[in-house]
GROMACS .gro file of N, CA, C and O in nm:
model
  320
    1GLU      N    1   8.354   8.976  12.123
    1GLU     CA    2   8.431   9.037  12.220
    1GLU      C    3   8.477   9.181  12.158
    1GLU      O    4   8.518   9.184  12.070
    2ASN      N    5   8.501   9.273  12.261
    2ASN     CA    6   8.546   9.393  12.216
    2ASN      C    7   8.469   9.460  12.120
    2ASN      O    8   8.522   9.560  12.028
    3ILE      N    9   8.335   9.446  12.096
    3ILE     CA   10   8.253   9.500  11.998
    3ILE      C   11   8.160   9.588  12.098
    3ILE      O   12   8.079   9.524  12.172
    4TYR      N   13   8.134   9.708  12.055
    4TYR     CA   14   8.052   9.792  12.137
    4TYR      C   15   7.945   9.848  12.046
    4TYR      O   16   7.987   9.907  11.945
    5GLY      N   17   7.819   9.836  12.067
    5GLY     CA   18   7.702   9.883  11.987
    5GLY      C   19   7.630   9.998  12.061
    5GLY      O   20   7.590   9.955  12.196
    6LEU      N   21   7.608  10.113  12.022
    6LEU     CA   22   7.519  10.195  12.094
    6LEU      C   23   7.403  10.229  12.026
    6LEU      O   24   7.428  10.267  11.879
    7ASP      N   25   7.275  10.254  12.066
    7ASP     CA   26   7.176  10.271  11.983
    7ASP      C   27   7.113  10.400  11.982
    7ASP      O   28   7.063  10.452  12.079
    8HIS      N   29   7.171  10.483  11.923
    8HIS     CA   30   7.159  10.627  11.886
    8HIS      C   31   7.082  10.662  11.786
    8HIS      O   32   7.084  10.774  11.736
    9PHE      N   33   7.013  10.567  11.731
    9PHE     CA   34   6.942  10.574  11.589
    9PHE      C   35   6.811  10.617  11.639
    9PHE      O   36   6.737  10.567  11.727
   10SER      N   37   6.743  10.709  11.554
   10SER     CA   38   6.627  10.774  11.581
   10SER      C   39   6.524  10.648  11.565
   10SER      O   40   6.511  10.566  11.491
   11ALA      N   41   6.404  10.689  11.627
   11ALA     CA   42   6.298  10.585  11.644
   11ALA      C   43   6.184  10.611  11.510
   11ALA      O   44   6.190  10.726  11.461
   12LEU      N   45   6.131  10.521  11.456
   12LEU     CA   46   6.059  10.539  11.324
   12LEU      C   47   5.934  10.615  11.359
   12LEU      O   48   5.905  10.672  11.269
   13SER      N   49   5.894  10.624  11.467
   13SER     CA   50   5.786  10.735  11.495
   13SER      C   51   5.821  10.862  11.496
   13SER      O   52   5.736  10.953  11.471
   14GLU      N   53   5.948  10.902  11.452
   14GLU     CA   54   5.991  11.037  11.443
   14GLU      C   55   5.944  11.085  11.311
   14GLU      O   56   5.928  11.213  11.284
   15GLY      N   57   5.915  11.013  11.228
   15GLY     CA   58   5.890  11.021  11.087
   15GLY      C   59   5.973  11.098  11.000
   15GLY      O   60   5.930  11.174  10.908
   16LYS      N   61   6.127  11.088  11.001
   16LYS     CA   62   6.208  11.150  10.919
   16LYS      C   63   6.192  11.079  10.790
   16LYS      O   64   6.143  10.965  10.755
   17PRO      N   65   6.251  11.152  10.675
   17PRO     CA   66   6.257  11.098  10.562
   17PRO      C   67   6.296  10.948  10.539
   17PRO      O   68   6.246  10.867  10.471
   18ILE      N   69   6.398  10.914  10.629
   18ILE     CA   70   6.472  10.793  10.614
   18ILE      C   71   6.367  10.692  10.675
   18ILE      O   72   6.373  10.581  10.613
   19HIS      N   73   6.295  10.728  10.753
   19HIS     CA   74   6.198  10.631  10.823
   19HIS      C   75   6.094  10.574  10.719
   19HIS      O   76   6.053  10.478  10.698
   20LYS      N   77   6.045  10.677  10.628
   20LYS     CA   78   5.946  10.659  10.533
   20LYS      C   79   6.026  10.538  10.437
   20LYS      O   80   5.949  10.464  10.387
   21GLN      N   81   6.150  10.566  10.388
   21GLN     CA   82   6.197  10.470  10.296
   21GLN      C   83   6.203  10.355  10.367
   21GLN      O   84   6.194  10.239  10.296
   22ILE      N   85   6.235  10.313  10.497
   22ILE     CA   86   6.258  10.200  10.549
   22ILE      C   87   6.119  10.150  10.564
   22ILE      O   88   6.098  10.024  10.533
   23LEU      N   89   6.023  10.225  10.570
   23LEU     CA   90   5.882  10.152  10.600
   23LEU      C   91   5.835  10.121  10.475
   23LEU      O   92   5.755  10.014  10.454
   24ASP      N   93   5.858  10.198  10.365
   24ASP     CA   94   5.817  10.160  10.228
   24ASP      C   95   5.874  10.050  10.202
   24ASP      O   96   5.812   9.944  10.123
   25ALA      N   97   6.007  10.024  10.214
   25ALA     CA   98   6.072   9.886  10.177
   25ALA      C   99   6.035   9.781  10.243
   25ALA      O  100   6.018   9.673  10.190
   26SER      N  101   5.993   9.806  10.377
   26SER     CA  102   5.956   9.681  10.456
   26SER      C  103   5.805   9.631  10.419
   26SER      O  104   5.768   9.514  10.397
   27ALA      N  105   5.717   9.726  10.373
   27ALA     CA  106   5.594   9.697  10.306
   27ALA      C  107   5.604   9.634  10.177
   27ALA      O  108   5.535   9.534  10.171
   28LYS      N  109   5.692   9.673  10.094
   28LYS     CA  110   5.703   9.621   9.961
   28LYS      C  111   5.770   9.476   9.959
   28LYS      O  112   5.705   9.384   9.908
   29GLU      N  113   5.854   9.446  10.067
   29GLU     CA  114   5.897   9.320  10.076
   29GLU      C  115   5.837   9.215  10.178
   29GLU      O  116   5.874   9.126  10.217
   30LYS      N  117   5.706   9.280  10.230
   30LYS     CA  118   5.623   9.210  10.309
   30LYS      C  119   5.692   9.173  10.440
   30LYS      O  120   5.676   9.050  10.491
   31PHE      N  121   5.759   9.266  10.501
   31PHE     CA  122   5.843   9.241  10.629
   31PHE      C  123   5.717   9.239  10.730
   31PHE      O  124   5.645   9.326  10.749
   32ASP      N  125   5.695   9.120  10.789
   32ASP     CA  126   5.587   9.129  10.889
   32ASP      C  127   5.615   9.104  11.036
   32ASP      O  128   5.546   9.043  11.124
   33PHE      N  129   5.728   9.163  11.091
   33PHE     CA  130   5.784   9.158  11.210
   33PHE      C  131   5.743   9.306  11.285
   33PHE      O  132   5.711   9.389  11.207
   34PRO      N  133   5.763   9.299  11.402
   34PRO     CA  134   5.748   9.438  11.468
   34PRO      C  135   5.813   9.541  11.427
   34PRO      O  136   5.933   9.530  11.370
   35VAL      N  137   5.765   9.657  11.413
   35VAL     CA  138   5.827   9.791  11.358
   35VAL      C  139   5.956   9.812  11.409
   35VAL      O  140   6.049   9.856  11.327
   36ASP      N  141   5.996   9.792  11.542
   36ASP     CA  142   6.129   9.822  11.578
   36ASP      C  143   6.214   9.723  11.522
   36ASP      O  144   6.365   9.760  11.528
   37ASP      N  145   6.180   9.604  11.491
   37ASP     CA  146   6.268   9.516  11.437
   37ASP      C  147   6.320   9.568  11.281
   37ASP      O  148   6.426   9.537  11.247
   38VAL      N  149   6.231   9.647  11.220
   38VAL     CA  150   6.271   9.720  11.103
   38VAL      C  151   6.392   9.806  11.113
   38VAL      O  152   6.464   9.791  11.025
   39ARG      N  153   6.374   9.887  11.193
   39ARG     CA  154   6.467   9.989  11.244
   39ARG      C  155   6.590   9.912  11.277
   39ARG      O  156   6.713   9.944  11.215
   40MET      N  157   6.601   9.807  11.358
   40MET     CA  158   6.727   9.753  11.408
   40MET      C  159   6.784   9.660  11.278
   40MET      O  160   6.893   9.650  11.274
   41GLY      N  161   6.692   9.606  11.207
   41GLY     CA  162   6.753   9.535  11.080
   41GLY      C  163   6.818   9.641  10.979
   41GLY      O  164   6.920   9.589  10.940
   42TYR      N  165   6.758   9.744  10.974
   42TYR     CA  166   6.819   9.837  10.873
   42TYR      C  167   6.948   9.885  10.918
   42TYR      O  168   7.047   9.889  10.869
   43ARG      N  169   6.963   9.907  11.073
   43ARG     CA  170   7.097   9.953  11.122
   43ARG      C  171   7.198   9.842  11.106
   43ARG      O  172   7.295   9.863  11.082
   44SER      N  173   7.176   9.715  11.124
   44SER     CA  174   7.249   9.615  11.132
   44SER      C  175   7.299   9.587  10.978
   44SER      O  176   7.423   9.563  10.957
   45ALA      N  177   7.200   9.588  10.884
   45ALA     CA  178   7.232   9.585  10.750
   45ALA      C  179   7.324   9.692  10.703
   45ALA      O  180   7.418   9.692  10.632
   46MET      N  181   7.310   9.819  10.754
   46MET     CA  182   7.389   9.930  10.726
   46MET      C  183   7.541   9.911  10.771
   46MET      O  184   7.647   9.925  10.703
   47VAL      N  185   7.545   9.869  10.896
   47VAL     CA  186   7.693   9.835  10.942
   47VAL      C  187   7.742   9.699  10.890
   47VAL      O  188   7.869   9.718  10.826
   48LEU      N  189   7.669   9.595  10.841
   48LEU     CA  190   7.737   9.485  10.775
   48LEU      C  191   7.773   9.529  10.629
   48LEU      O  192   7.892   9.493  10.578
   49ALA      N  193   7.698   9.610  10.554
   49ALA     CA  194   7.737   9.657  10.412
   49ALA      C  195   7.835   9.737  10.428
   49ALA      O  196   7.950   9.730  10.341
   50ALA      N  197   7.870   9.826  10.529
   50ALA     CA  198   7.991   9.901  10.536
   50ALA      C  199   8.109   9.820  10.563
   50ALA      O  200   8.231   9.847  10.522
   51ALA      N  201   8.093   9.719  10.664
   51ALA     CA  202   8.206   9.635  10.682
   51ALA      C  203   8.262   9.573  10.566
   51ALA      O  204   8.390   9.541  10.530
   52LEU      N  205   8.173   9.522  10.494
   52LEU     CA  206   8.198   9.417  10.379
   52LEU      C  207   8.262   9.526  10.263
   52LEU      O  208   8.369   9.471  10.201
   53GLN      N  209   8.215   9.642  10.251
   53GLN     CA  210   8.279   9.727  10.161
   53GLN      C  211   8.422   9.757  10.190
   53GLN      O  212   8.508   9.752  10.112
   54LYS      N  213   8.451   9.784  10.333
   54LYS     CA  214   8.570   9.820  10.378
   54LYS      C  215   8.671   9.708  10.348
   54LYS      O  216   8.796   9.723  10.341
   55CYS      N  217   8.602   9.587  10.378
   55CYS     CA  218   8.696   9.475  10.398
   55CYS      C  219   8.736   9.436  10.258
   55CYS      O  220   8.869   9.383  10.242
   56GLY      N  221   8.666   9.460  10.148
   56GLY     CA  222   8.717   9.437  10.019
   56GLY      C  223   8.695   9.271   9.978
   56GLY      O  224   8.635   9.182  10.076
   57TRP      N  225   8.731   9.234   9.859
   57TRP     CA  226   8.713   9.097   9.822
   57TRP      C  227   8.846   9.042   9.778
   57TRP      O  228   8.929   9.098   9.720
   58PRO      N  229   8.863   8.936   9.826
   58PRO     CA  230   8.790   8.827   9.907
   58PRO      C  231   8.797   8.885  10.071
   58PRO      O  232   8.884   8.922  10.090
   59CYS      N  233   8.698   8.848  10.127
   59CYS     CA  234   8.685   8.887  10.260
   59CYS      C  235   8.657   8.753  10.341
   59CYS      O  236   8.544   8.736  10.359
   60ASP      N  237   8.759   8.716  10.403
   60ASP     CA  238   8.729   8.571  10.502
   60ASP      C  239   8.686   8.639  10.631
   60ASP      O  240   8.694   8.763  10.683
   61ARG      N  241   8.658   8.557  10.725
   61ARG     CA  242   8.603   8.576  10.878
   61ARG      C  243   8.715   8.672  10.941
   61ARG      O  244   8.680   8.773  10.997
   62ASP      N  245   8.841   8.618  10.932
   62ASP     CA  246   8.938   8.689  11.012
   62ASP      C  247   8.962   8.828  10.960
   62ASP      O  248   8.974   8.925  11.036
   63LYS      N  249   8.974   8.857  10.821
   63LYS     CA  250   8.984   8.980  10.771
   63LYS      C  251   8.862   9.064  10.799
   63LYS      O  252   8.872   9.189  10.833
   64LEU      N  253   8.743   8.999  10.803
   64LEU     CA  254   8.625   9.085  10.835
   64LEU      C  255   8.628   9.126  10.989
   64LEU      O  256   8.589   9.245  11.010
   65ARG      N  257   8.671   9.030  11.080
   65ARG     CA  258   8.669   9.083  11.229
   65ARG      C  259   8.781   9.180  11.247
   65ARG      O  260   8.748   9.277  11.302
   66THR      N  261   8.890   9.185  11.175
   66THR     CA  262   8.993   9.274  11.180
   66THR      C  263   8.925   9.423  11.127
   66THR      O  264   8.966   9.515  11.200
   67THR      N  265   8.883   9.405  11.028
   67THR     CA  266   8.803   9.551  10.950
   67THR      C  267   8.708   9.595  11.056
   67THR      O  268   8.705   9.721  11.064
   68MET      N  269   8.617   9.517  11.127
   68MET     CA  270   8.531   9.557  11.205
   68MET      C  271   8.586   9.621  11.345
   68MET      O  272   8.496   9.704  11.408
   69THR      N  273   8.708   9.601  11.365
   69THR     CA  274   8.762   9.645  11.502
   69THR      C  275   8.781   9.802  11.489
   69THR      O  276   8.781   9.863  11.589
   70THR      N  277   8.787   9.859  11.366
   70THR     CA  278   8.812  10.007  11.357
   70THR      C  279   8.704  10.062  11.270
   70THR      O  280   8.717  10.170  11.226
   71LEU      N  281   8.587   9.996  11.245
   71LEU     CA  282   8.472  10.036  11.165
   71LEU      C  283   8.389  10.146  11.240
   71LEU      O  284   8.351  10.117  11.368
   72THR      N  285   8.358  10.240  11.181
   72THR     CA  286   8.270  10.334  11.241
   72THR      C  287   8.159  10.371  11.116
   72THR      O  288   8.198  10.404  11.017
   73VAL      N  289   8.043  10.374  11.168
   73VAL     CA  290   7.931  10.379  11.062
   73VAL      C  291   7.833  10.476  11.141
   73VAL      O  292   7.783  10.465  11.230
   74ASP      N  293   7.799  10.567  11.045
   74ASP     CA  294   7.696  10.671  11.080
   74ASP      C  295   7.620  10.733  10.972
   74ASP      O  296   7.685  10.729  10.845
   75THR      N  297   7.507  10.769  11.000
   75THR     CA  298   7.464  10.858  10.862
   75THR      C  299   7.370  10.959  10.936
   75THR      O  300   7.282  10.921  11.038
   76PRO      N  301   7.385  11.083  10.895
   76PRO     CA  302   7.288  11.191  10.973
   76PRO      C  303   7.132  11.167  10.943
   76PRO      O  304   7.067  11.220  11.011
   77ASP      N  305   7.096  11.087  10.838
   77ASP     CA  306   6.961  11.063  10.826
   77ASP      C  307   6.919  10.985  10.918
   77ASP      O  308   6.783  10.991  10.944
   78PHE      N  309   6.967  10.913  11.000
   78PHE     CA  310   6.922  10.813  11.075
   78PHE      C  311   6.982  10.814  11.224
   78PHE      O  312   6.910  10.758  11.306
   79LEU      N  313   7.064  10.922  11.249
   79LEU     CA  314   7.115  10.932  11.366
   79LEU      C  315   7.043  11.045  11.446
   79LEU      O  316   6.986  11.154  11.407
   80ASP      N  317   7.016  11.036  11.590
   80ASP     CA  318   6.959  11.146  11.667
   80ASP      C  319   7.082  11.243  11.712
   80ASP      O  320   7.207  11.184  11.737
   0.00000   0.00000   0.00000
């Protein structure tokens, strides 16, 4: 509820340096799902890591939910 996500992250086919890092990591860890899932997983992990960092420890579900209501995550390496 009240969570909006916009996919303005660049496609892996654009060949940006961050894309090479993502693809190299997925190959190293033997990620065998479609390439688009690599990009979406990276984005999700980036948001989750920022939310947990901002939430602090201990971070229960209610505190995490409150934290995410004001969370903004972006990276110029990965945004279009």
